[in-house]
Structures are given as C-alpha cells and as structure tokens.
XYZ file of C-alpha atoms in Angstrom:
540
model
C -4.598 12.989 31.734
C -2.542 11.064 29.068
C -3.251 7.805 27.448
C -0.210 7.241 25.779
C 3.357 8.822 26.738
C 6.092 7.930 24.465
C 9.609 9.068 25.516
C 12.996 8.657 23.846
C 11.663 5.530 21.939
C 14.440 4.092 19.820
C 14.447 0.860 17.646
C 17.396 -0.827 16.139
C 17.795 -4.031 14.193
C 20.811 -6.206 14.404
C 21.721 -7.473 10.803
C 23.786 -10.153 9.364
C 27.337 -9.400 10.190
C 26.840 -7.684 13.558
C 25.917 -4.263 12.116
C 22.847 -2.419 13.542
C 20.209 -0.496 11.575
C 18.447 2.400 13.329
C 14.845 2.366 12.235
C 13.469 4.706 14.968
C 15.557 7.243 16.994
C 14.365 9.107 20.208
C 10.672 9.441 19.234
C 8.633 11.298 21.872
C 4.952 12.388 21.837
C 1.767 12.202 24.116
C -1.810 11.435 23.327
C -4.601 12.266 25.512
C -8.192 11.063 25.460
C -10.212 12.260 22.649
C -7.328 13.166 20.643
C -6.029 11.967 17.110
C -2.452 12.411 16.221
C -1.609 11.680 12.607
C 1.864 10.233 12.018
C 3.161 11.013 8.482
C 6.204 10.359 6.454
C 7.653 8.690 3.396
C 7.528 4.938 2.967
C 10.327 3.153 4.996
C 10.730 6.090 7.505
C 10.115 4.027 10.513
C 6.353 4.781 11.057
C 4.949 1.027 11.363
C 8.324 0.039 13.125
C 7.256 2.440 15.906
C 3.672 1.023 16.007
C 5.006 -2.566 16.047
C 7.337 -1.582 18.907
C 4.209 -0.135 21.087
C 2.496 -3.830 20.611
C 5.592 -5.761 21.123
C 5.369 -7.295 17.529
C 8.931 -6.617 16.336
C 11.025 -9.406 15.086
C 13.709 -11.122 17.535
C 16.617 -9.072 16.126
C 15.161 -5.759 17.312
C 16.145 -3.758 20.159
C 14.214 -1.063 22.077
C 15.116 1.796 24.099
C 12.889 4.404 26.106
C 9.573 3.974 27.430
C 5.964 4.000 26.279
C 3.592 4.306 29.196
C -0.031 3.070 28.691
C -1.451 4.481 31.942
C 0.865 2.935 34.356
C 2.020 0.072 32.085
C 5.439 0.515 30.127
C 4.656 -1.189 26.751
C 8.174 -1.583 25.954
C 9.153 -3.383 29.191
C 6.097 -5.633 29.389
C 6.435 -9.551 28.710
C 4.629 -11.146 25.765
C 2.268 -12.969 28.431
C 0.955 -9.278 29.615
C 0.793 -8.219 26.013
C -1.181 -10.971 24.662
C -3.530 -11.295 27.469
C -4.232 -7.801 28.744
C -3.045 -5.178 25.988
C -3.724 -6.400 22.396
C -7.283 -6.082 21.614
C -8.398 -5.016 25.276
C -6.216 -1.871 25.783
C -4.671 -1.201 22.478
C -6.721 -1.948 19.141
C -4.735 -2.411 15.950
C -5.504 -1.714 12.135
C -2.517 -3.349 10.424
C -0.780 -2.133 7.474
C -1.312 -5.434 5.195
C -4.460 -6.603 6.279
C -4.720 -9.526 4.028
C -1.677 -10.951 5.646
C -3.427 -10.747 9.234
C -6.496 -12.243 8.336
C -6.892 -16.083 8.939
C -6.923 -17.443 5.543
C -8.933 -20.523 6.119
C -11.997 -18.963 7.932
C -14.525 -16.682 6.714
C -14.789 -12.922 7.885
C -17.928 -13.709 9.840
C -16.267 -16.387 11.815
C -13.294 -14.122 12.629
C -15.530 -11.342 13.661
C -17.665 -13.550 15.798
C -14.629 -15.038 17.595
C -13.207 -11.464 18.151
C -16.768 -10.229 19.346
C -16.905 -13.364 21.891
C -13.566 -12.909 23.261
C -13.557 -9.138 23.629
C -17.098 -8.265 24.697
C -18.429 -11.374 26.387
C -21.358 -11.587 24.021
C -23.134 -15.003 24.263
C -23.430 -17.404 21.333
C -26.829 -16.941 20.300
C -26.231 -13.161 19.758
C -22.920 -13.293 18.095
C -24.263 -13.355 14.535
C -26.126 -9.944 14.700
C -23.011 -8.365 16.843
C -20.597 -9.572 14.250
C -22.815 -7.928 11.378
C -23.078 -4.678 13.812
C -19.135 -4.539 13.959
C -18.854 -5.112 10.103
C -21.214 -2.131 9.703
C -19.132 0.117 11.693
C -16.290 -0.337 9.002
C -18.681 -0.256 6.116
C -17.803 -3.777 5.401
C -21.105 -5.425 3.335
C -22.891 -7.933 5.102
C -23.222 -9.776 1.880
C -19.468 -10.478 2.028
C -19.126 -11.772 5.654
C -19.288 -15.434 4.444
C -16.405 -15.013 1.768
C -12.865 -15.929 2.832
C -9.972 -13.367 2.636
C -8.764 -14.402 -0.868
C -12.108 -13.677 -2.377
C -11.854 -10.115 -1.011
C -10.453 -6.984 -2.734
C -7.799 -5.041 -1.086
C -10.318 -2.320 -0.089
C -12.944 -5.141 1.494
C -9.785 -6.830 3.346
C -8.884 -3.361 4.818
C -12.637 -2.785 5.985
C -12.508 -6.166 7.544
C -9.262 -5.623 9.575
C -10.741 -2.154 10.558
C -13.869 -3.884 11.939
C -11.790 -6.479 13.897
C -9.816 -3.734 15.472
C -12.820 -1.410 16.696
C -14.718 -4.346 18.204
C -12.926 -4.114 21.604
C -13.312 -0.076 21.809
C -9.771 -0.198 23.184
C -8.502 3.100 24.962
C -5.989 3.342 22.365
C -6.319 2.442 18.801
C -3.154 2.367 16.464
C -4.444 2.572 12.734
C -1.536 1.590 10.231
C -2.619 2.875 6.943
C -6.315 2.354 7.648
C -7.380 3.800 4.400
C -5.257 1.770 1.719
C -7.116 0.431 -1.031
C -10.372 2.638 -0.326
C -12.127 4.975 -2.665
C -12.641 8.350 -1.457
C -16.263 7.942 -0.237
C -15.026 5.049 1.750
C -11.897 6.725 3.118
C -14.123 9.604 4.536
C -16.548 7.059 6.149
C -13.766 4.968 7.619
C -11.800 7.846 9.154
C -15.047 9.539 10.347
C -15.855 6.207 12.324
C -12.017 6.312 13.614
C -12.842 10.091 14.715
C -15.851 8.878 16.582
C -13.946 6.352 18.342
C -11.678 9.022 19.517
C -14.331 11.269 20.391
C -15.812 8.788 22.719
C -12.815 9.647 24.960
C -10.252 7.286 23.465
C -6.967 8.079 21.697
C -6.138 7.492 17.997
C -2.681 7.303 16.498
C -3.248 7.292 12.893
C -0.121 6.296 10.578
C -0.947 7.239 6.950
C 0.338 8.453 3.673
C -3.081 9.909 2.809
C -2.792 13.471 3.926
C -6.331 14.466 3.065
C -7.439 11.738 5.619
C -5.161 13.363 8.162
C -6.454 16.824 7.446
C -10.009 15.608 7.949
C -9.554 14.115 11.506
C -6.238 14.734 13.057
C -5.986 17.425 16.028
C -2.104 17.262 15.367
C 0.265 16.125 12.791
C 3.646 14.494 13.540
C 6.100 14.190 10.659
C 8.786 11.460 10.627
C 12.143 11.636 8.502
C 14.857 9.072 8.760
C 13.319 7.514 11.617
C 13.052 10.656 13.718
C 9.993 12.900 14.482
C 11.180 16.134 13.077
C 7.975 18.318 13.556
C 4.815 18.138 15.705
C 2.198 20.771 14.720
C -1.557 21.610 15.197
C -3.341 20.224 12.056
C -5.199 23.462 11.219
C -1.935 25.303 11.044
C -0.102 22.269 9.256
C -2.570 22.070 6.378
C -3.423 25.772 6.521
C -1.569 28.800 7.125
C 1.176 29.328 7.981
C 1.783 25.656 6.933
C 4.730 23.328 7.929
C 7.944 24.546 9.350
C 10.279 21.814 8.324
C 11.075 21.937 4.502
C 10.905 18.251 4.269
C 7.005 18.456 5.595
C 6.517 21.133 2.727
C 7.833 18.933 0.246
C 5.450 16.221 1.125
C 2.511 18.716 0.613
C 4.043 19.878 -2.686
C 3.988 16.330 -3.935
C 0.162 15.880 -3.766
C -1.533 15.552 -7.411
C -3.876 18.379 -6.292
C -0.736 20.477 -5.860
C 2.741 20.754 -7.722
C 2.862 16.866 -8.021
C 6.733 16.957 -7.747
C 8.725 14.497 -5.774
C 11.165 15.567 -3.159
C 14.460 15.295 -4.857
C 16.748 12.392 -3.836
C 16.253 9.203 -1.942
C 15.380 8.912 1.948
C 18.276 8.401 3.974
C 19.741 4.915 4.512
C 18.964 3.644 7.880
C 22.147 1.575 7.922
C 24.406 4.576 7.332
C 22.389 7.382 9.569
C 24.356 8.844 12.268
C 23.010 8.654 15.698
C 22.634 12.496 15.629
C 19.499 14.009 14.105
C 19.597 14.349 10.203
C 20.242 17.936 9.613
C 17.179 19.810 7.927
C 17.441 20.041 4.220
C 18.832 23.612 3.120
C 16.216 24.198 0.644
C 12.408 23.280 0.787
C 11.848 19.362 0.122
C 15.696 18.976 -0.819
C 17.672 16.244 0.726
C 21.243 16.775 0.864
C 23.809 14.339 -0.830
C 21.132 12.007 -2.327
C 20.903 10.305 -5.819
C 18.065 11.944 -7.674
C 14.995 10.198 -8.924
C 14.389 10.762 -12.661
C 13.516 14.378 -13.226
C 10.784 13.959 -15.618
C 7.022 15.237 -15.128
C 3.840 13.564 -15.614
C 2.978 16.595 -17.657
C 4.588 15.015 -20.417
C 4.357 15.250 -24.306
C 2.362 12.345 -25.751
C 4.037 8.913 -25.849
C 4.907 7.910 -29.364
C 4.469 4.395 -30.207
C 7.756 2.523 -31.356
C 5.758 0.039 -33.211
C 4.836 0.589 -36.914
C 1.491 2.331 -37.384
C -1.841 0.388 -38.135
C -1.072 -2.355 -35.767
C -3.973 -3.431 -33.466
C -4.345 -2.051 -29.825
C -2.082 -3.878 -27.270
C -5.112 -4.972 -25.163
C -8.768 -5.483 -25.911
C -11.238 -6.829 -23.545
C -14.586 -7.950 -25.136
C -17.644 -8.491 -23.128
C -15.704 -9.888 -19.901
C -17.742 -11.555 -17.235
C -15.728 -12.800 -14.234
C -15.879 -13.500 -10.610
C -15.186 -16.208 -8.065
C -18.567 -17.417 -8.116
C -20.254 -18.158 -11.575
C -23.770 -17.203 -10.256
C -22.611 -14.037 -8.798
C -19.853 -12.353 -11.180
C -18.008 -9.125 -9.733
C -17.582 -8.058 -13.422
C -20.398 -8.029 -15.846
C -20.033 -7.665 -19.567
C -17.140 -5.132 -19.458
C -15.179 -4.047 -22.683
C -12.095 -1.736 -22.861
C -9.114 -1.192 -25.114
C -5.810 0.149 -24.626
C -4.334 1.476 -27.674
C -0.480 1.537 -28.713
C 1.251 4.010 -26.371
C -2.026 4.958 -24.586
C -2.448 5.298 -20.845
C -5.921 4.183 -19.570
C -7.017 4.662 -15.986
C -9.810 2.514 -14.517
C -11.379 4.436 -11.622
C -14.295 2.870 -9.376
C -15.350 2.227 -5.873
C -13.565 -0.461 -3.682
C -14.900 -4.012 -4.367
C -16.410 -3.193 -7.941
C -14.207 -5.511 -9.819
C -11.357 -3.513 -11.068
C -8.585 -5.748 -9.809
C -10.492 -8.686 -11.120
C -10.747 -7.252 -14.482
C -6.903 -6.358 -14.278
C -6.160 -10.080 -13.411
C -8.225 -11.183 -16.387
C -6.199 -8.789 -18.521
C -2.921 -10.263 -17.148
C -4.053 -13.806 -18.140
C -4.279 -14.696 -14.431
C -8.006 -15.456 -14.025
C -10.138 -16.962 -16.593
C -13.288 -15.098 -17.289
C -16.744 -16.942 -17.545
C -17.587 -15.265 -20.573
C -15.772 -12.873 -22.941
C -12.514 -12.619 -24.835
C -9.048 -11.053 -24.277
C -7.111 -10.089 -27.203
C -3.336 -9.317 -26.951
C -1.739 -7.560 -30.073
C -4.701 -8.570 -32.094
C -4.561 -12.410 -30.850
C -7.116 -13.917 -28.535
C -5.712 -15.193 -25.579
C -4.454 -18.963 -25.970
C -4.309 -19.934 -22.228
C -4.333 -18.817 -18.710
C -1.775 -18.475 -15.960
C 1.099 -20.953 -16.700
C -0.360 -22.162 -19.812
C -0.334 -18.965 -21.712
C 2.094 -18.940 -24.476
C 5.263 -17.095 -23.623
C 5.025 -14.600 -26.266
C 1.678 -13.336 -24.534
C 2.707 -13.868 -21.036
C 5.885 -11.508 -21.431
C 4.122 -8.876 -23.516
C 3.260 -6.991 -20.202
C 4.387 -6.157 -16.695
C 2.035 -6.088 -13.725
C 2.242 -4.339 -10.549
C -0.025 -6.040 -8.189
C -2.155 -4.390 -5.406
C -0.670 -6.426 -2.649
C 3.040 -6.579 -2.800
C 3.451 -8.943 0.090
C 1.478 -11.510 -1.633
C 3.328 -11.045 -5.046
C 6.760 -11.320 -3.879
C 8.540 -14.586 -2.802
C 9.286 -14.267 0.869
C 12.495 -16.356 0.474
C 14.077 -14.047 -2.157
C 16.005 -10.798 -1.511
C 14.835 -7.742 -3.322
C 17.347 -8.041 -5.933
C 16.409 -11.597 -6.558
C 12.727 -10.610 -6.789
C 13.492 -7.809 -9.246
C 15.442 -10.354 -11.648
C 12.863 -13.096 -11.508
C 11.522 -12.320 -15.150
C 15.071 -12.251 -16.490
C 16.078 -15.515 -14.786
C 12.671 -17.082 -16.175
C 13.885 -15.880 -19.621
C 17.077 -17.434 -19.311
C 19.031 -14.025 -19.420
C 22.644 -14.264 -18.176
C 23.685 -13.171 -14.862
C 25.780 -10.233 -15.852
C 22.818 -8.775 -17.937
C 20.306 -9.521 -15.148
C 22.678 -7.762 -12.725
C 23.119 -4.554 -14.987
C 19.315 -4.283 -15.738
C 18.497 -4.822 -11.639
C 21.078 -1.951 -10.857
C 19.505 0.380 -13.339
C 15.931 -0.123 -12.297
C 16.752 -0.200 -8.460
C 18.331 3.308 -8.993
C 15.364 4.659 -10.767
C 12.784 3.339 -8.160
C 14.784 4.628 -5.254
C 16.186 1.151 -3.786
C 19.666 1.328 -2.292
C 22.177 -1.509 -2.418
C 21.555 -2.051 1.325
C 17.901 -2.441 0.601
C 18.411 -4.771 -2.370
C 20.128 -7.170 -0.114
C 16.925 -7.431 2.247
C 14.101 -9.979 2.096
C 10.547 -8.785 1.798
C 9.742 -9.030 5.591
C 12.716 -6.673 6.115
C 11.310 -3.684 4.219
C 8.263 -1.528 4.572
C 5.153 -2.181 2.231
C 6.207 0.820 0.137
C 9.576 -0.155 -0.451
C 8.438 -3.593 -1.348
C 6.279 -2.014 -4.030
C 8.943 -0.039 -5.544
C 10.824 -3.530 -5.959
C 7.617 -4.913 -7.632
C 7.462 -1.884 -10.051
C 10.957 -2.496 -10.986
C 10.358 -6.227 -11.508
C 7.527 -5.398 -13.789
C 9.782 -3.173 -16.011
C 12.874 -5.274 -15.913
C 11.973 -7.526 -19.026
C 10.987 -4.328 -21.107
C 7.340 -4.998 -21.532
C 5.267 -3.739 -24.236
C 2.498 -2.542 -22.002
C 1.833 -2.290 -18.249
C -0.803 -3.109 -15.742
C -0.427 -1.189 -12.398
C -3.207 -2.145 -9.837
C -3.309 0.234 -7.132
C 0.540 0.677 -7.564
C 0.651 3.949 -5.273
C -1.847 2.919 -2.789
C 0.841 2.260 -0.026
C 3.077 5.009 -1.126
C 3.425 8.421 0.270
C 2.762 11.507 -2.163
C 6.497 12.010 -2.980
C 7.262 8.576 -3.694
C 4.041 8.330 -6.079
C 5.236 11.299 -7.815
C 8.536 9.936 -8.344
C 7.327 6.390 -9.435
C 4.858 7.844 -11.818
C 7.729 9.771 -13.434
C 9.713 6.427 -13.651
C 6.718 4.835 -15.467
C 6.390 7.765 -17.666
C 10.053 7.795 -18.460
C 9.908 3.946 -19.479
C 6.733 4.686 -21.658
C 8.385 7.598 -23.508
C 11.455 5.281 -24.212
C 9.521 2.384 -25.213
C 5.971 3.463 -26.268
C 4.413 1.086 -23.992
C 0.680 1.036 -23.102
C -0.698 1.467 -19.658
C -3.821 0.167 -17.791
C -3.714 1.992 -14.408
C -6.331 0.830 -11.723
C -6.923 3.188 -8.804
C -9.187 5.059 -6.480
C -7.347 8.347 -6.735
C -9.423 10.473 -9.409
C -6.851 13.383 -9.031
C -3.980 11.194 -9.694
C -5.430 9.122 -12.765
C -6.449 12.188 -14.363
C -3.290 13.744 -14.219
C -1.387 10.594 -15.257
C -3.760 9.088 -18.112
C -4.869 9.846 -21.346
C -8.363 8.833 -20.521
C -10.031 7.677 -17.481
C -12.939 4.814 -17.505
C -15.105 5.388 -14.398
C -17.334 2.689 -13.257
C -20.827 2.901 -12.028
C -22.562 -0.077 -10.696
C -19.964 -2.169 -12.612
C -20.825 -0.507 -15.862
C -17.831 1.559 -17.160
C -18.289 4.982 -18.763
C -15.401 6.510 -20.543
C -14.610 10.081 -19.860
C -11.882 12.195 -21.169
C -9.375 12.701 -18.442
C -8.420 16.194 -19.755
C-alpha cells in the first residue's frame, strides 16, 4: 500500500521577460504507511518548492507537470476548493519552513490551536481548552506561553507552535519542512521523536531538512536533492553508516558537518535559470561542482584575529546587568552580563526560548532593557532603535534569526544588501561594487540578486542578510542563529566568509545559536546558559 506516489514531478516558474526557471525536475518517489523519507540538500535546491507543489501552494507563475497520487487523488490536478476543504490539514498536514510568517499575528497561540482542534477533530467548545493544551504538549510547547502572540515568541517557540498545529489532525501524510529550525538539540530530539511516533501509527512522513543528525535519528530512507533533481535515494542506515552515500555531492554534504571535516562543497549551487533540462552530470570528484565560482577557501581553524585598533581600547561591547523582556513583571533575561573584546568571537549557547535573541536585540540597540547598561566602544548607549546616534548604530552589523521578517519584501536582493550604504549616503557606484563583492562571497548569483525575497529560499535570503550586515564594514557582528536555515555546506562556507572578514578587519563577533559543535569550533569562547544564568566556558 502507498500513501503518496510522486512520478515525474516538475515545477517551472515563468519569470519576467518570458523566460522560465526550472525549480524541480522529474522528481519521483513513494511513501508508504509507517515510513519516513528525509529529503536533504542545499538551500535553494528545490525541496520546499516540491512540498508547496504537493499542497497547491505555489504562486500563480508556477507550472507543474507529472503526478502526485494521494490515494486516488492527484494533488497536482486537484482544484483549490478540493485542496482547501478536503486535503490541507485533513489528509495532508504541513509544518511550514517559516513558522512566524504562517502564524496569525493578531491572535494568541491558544486561540489558533483551539480553532484548529475544533475544525479538524470536532471537539466541543467546553473541551477545546484542555484539547489545545494537549496538542501543544505534543510539540513541547510550554503551556505558560499559550496566551502569547506570535511576535512575543522566540524562533524556536514559533517552530513548536507550528508543529503543534500540524499534528492536530493526525493527517495520513505529514509534510515537515525544516521542523527543527530554531530548536536546541534536546528539543530537536523530542520534536523528531514525536514526528516518528506520527509515522509509526501507520501514517507517512516526508521530512525536508538541513539537519542531517535529525534525519539520521528517524528516517527510514534518505533522498538527496541537487539542482532540482533527486540524485540519490538510499536506506538511511547505509547512507549514514557503511558504505555511505554513492553520489559525491551527498558525500560532500556529510563532510561539511562541524563534527566532521567542516569543509564546504567548492563552488556555488547550479543556477536554476541556466540549468539544462537534462540531468546535471555528477561531479567528477567528491563534493566538487564543475564550472562553479568558489567560495573563499579559508577555514574556521584560522589563526587568532588581530585587532586593527590601537591596543588599550575598551571592549567593543559590554552588557552590564541586563534585564529585559516583553513583560516587565516576567522578564526573559535577568541580570545578564557579558563582554566582547576587540577581535574576539563569543558564542551564546542555550535552549530555545531562554532569551538569547532578546539579549542580542538589546546588544543591537533594538530592545530597551528594563535594567542594566549597554556599553559600545566604552560609551553607554545613548538611545534605542532609530534614536540611537549614528556612530553607535553603525558600529555593528546584525544577521537576524528570521530573514523574512528582516528583509523588505518590496526590494530586490541587490537592494536589500545595499540598504546600509544607501542610508549612509554612499554613491551608487560604490554601493554596486561593494554589493557585487559580497554577493560573490556569500554565493549569490546575478540572477538571484534580481529577485525579491518571496522568490528565493530562506537559506538564499539569509545569505543576502549576511551580506547586508557586512556591507558597511562594521567593527563587530551579531549573528543570531545565522545558520539555522542553512545546510551544512553553506554553513561552513558562510562561517568562512565571516572569518575572512574578521581577519581583514579585526572585528568582534557575538554568535547566538543552538549548535554546540558549531559554536565551539567557530568561537574563542562560548557562554552556556542554564536557567538564564550564563556560565562562561572555554570553547577550546
């Protein structure tokens, strides 16, 4: 028996000027009851487009070919009325890639869960409250946060809320698109174990993920996507153990993990707009892409950064006794202090929802603390948000946790990257040259630079956000979960970009994350949080 049978699925987008971009080409696979298939690959390779095609969520300029049979229903041929009334939520559940963008911003998490439970399970009104709390518990969403609005949630809490909503209907097929983004390792394990239980109950699970450890934990089979094509499908035990992946690109993905070689796959992913209809030929050597412009060849195992400023200068950042949150009666950060010295890389590691991102926003002068002092280059902060003086606001660059909430949807990526230079009154020629330099470094082609945020993947948009943070040549950087939406190869490559910049400029770094292996490898020291009380440890 087969729950989902995908045959020859292709997706092409008609772009301006009449040209077409091939996002997915002739993808075929089957999913049976009780089975989990992990779909892995680099950011922008077409994984999320494939999931959107199955649910009829593609934009109007998309054209699909092939078939996707859910029982006797072809999802690609079904009309919007059928998909909306009988498929989405009932026969196919979805954990979206960008949960904050899919939660209703004017309603609490509780009200959204109660509505979904009532609609999909038929629970009566008087029983909705406990049923919603039970649904939240399945995704490890804390009951004390149910009455919060989406903007009051961390990225990890938003992810858990979206997972809880997706599990409510116990749909025969669950599409989980990056379900572990923003979660610490303990919550990753709890979340994927719950997804595995969903499959073990006789349902099917298609998990799209960059997290190879999560795929290893629960997947029965692994499908590798490259340039819009599925180039390998393997048993999970053979893929992660012996003999390992057959395709050299898949071997390159594994070698890019921080626990392994932490080396990016050389070159940039193929451009959809120029990919031939024939399948891309396999790389000639493990992990090597032919005819591709290389990323910087630096390694994170680099010599110590040499500050460019005179010795004896104060630290670039000091946080003294910071207490902050959305509710002054219940702050998420309590009496936290830390220092980032000239040229130093400091990692901030802790569980989802502990207040790391809130502290990063305080450091970026975007959130006023209820107590404590922020000191930049030896001077206390003299304002917040747009009222902060220009010399303090331009001292640092920030890469935010949610790229879709930090990039203007009206601008093309080239304009997103150039925003700080335009605000500083730089000439068009100077801005264009700097944007081209950084776009090449982070792996954005000219064709991608011409797109708007909704026309690229989350991973591609995060690359643009990193370039935007570097474009004004800041003296220090804040990277808030910069790599959460990136595959291992792109993570290694972009960390190398940051380290190249730091070697050149002597900039400091505050890196917020959940990946202990990455932060310990990247940073000079790591601050680990336990119940919101940081404990400094030597990352070496």
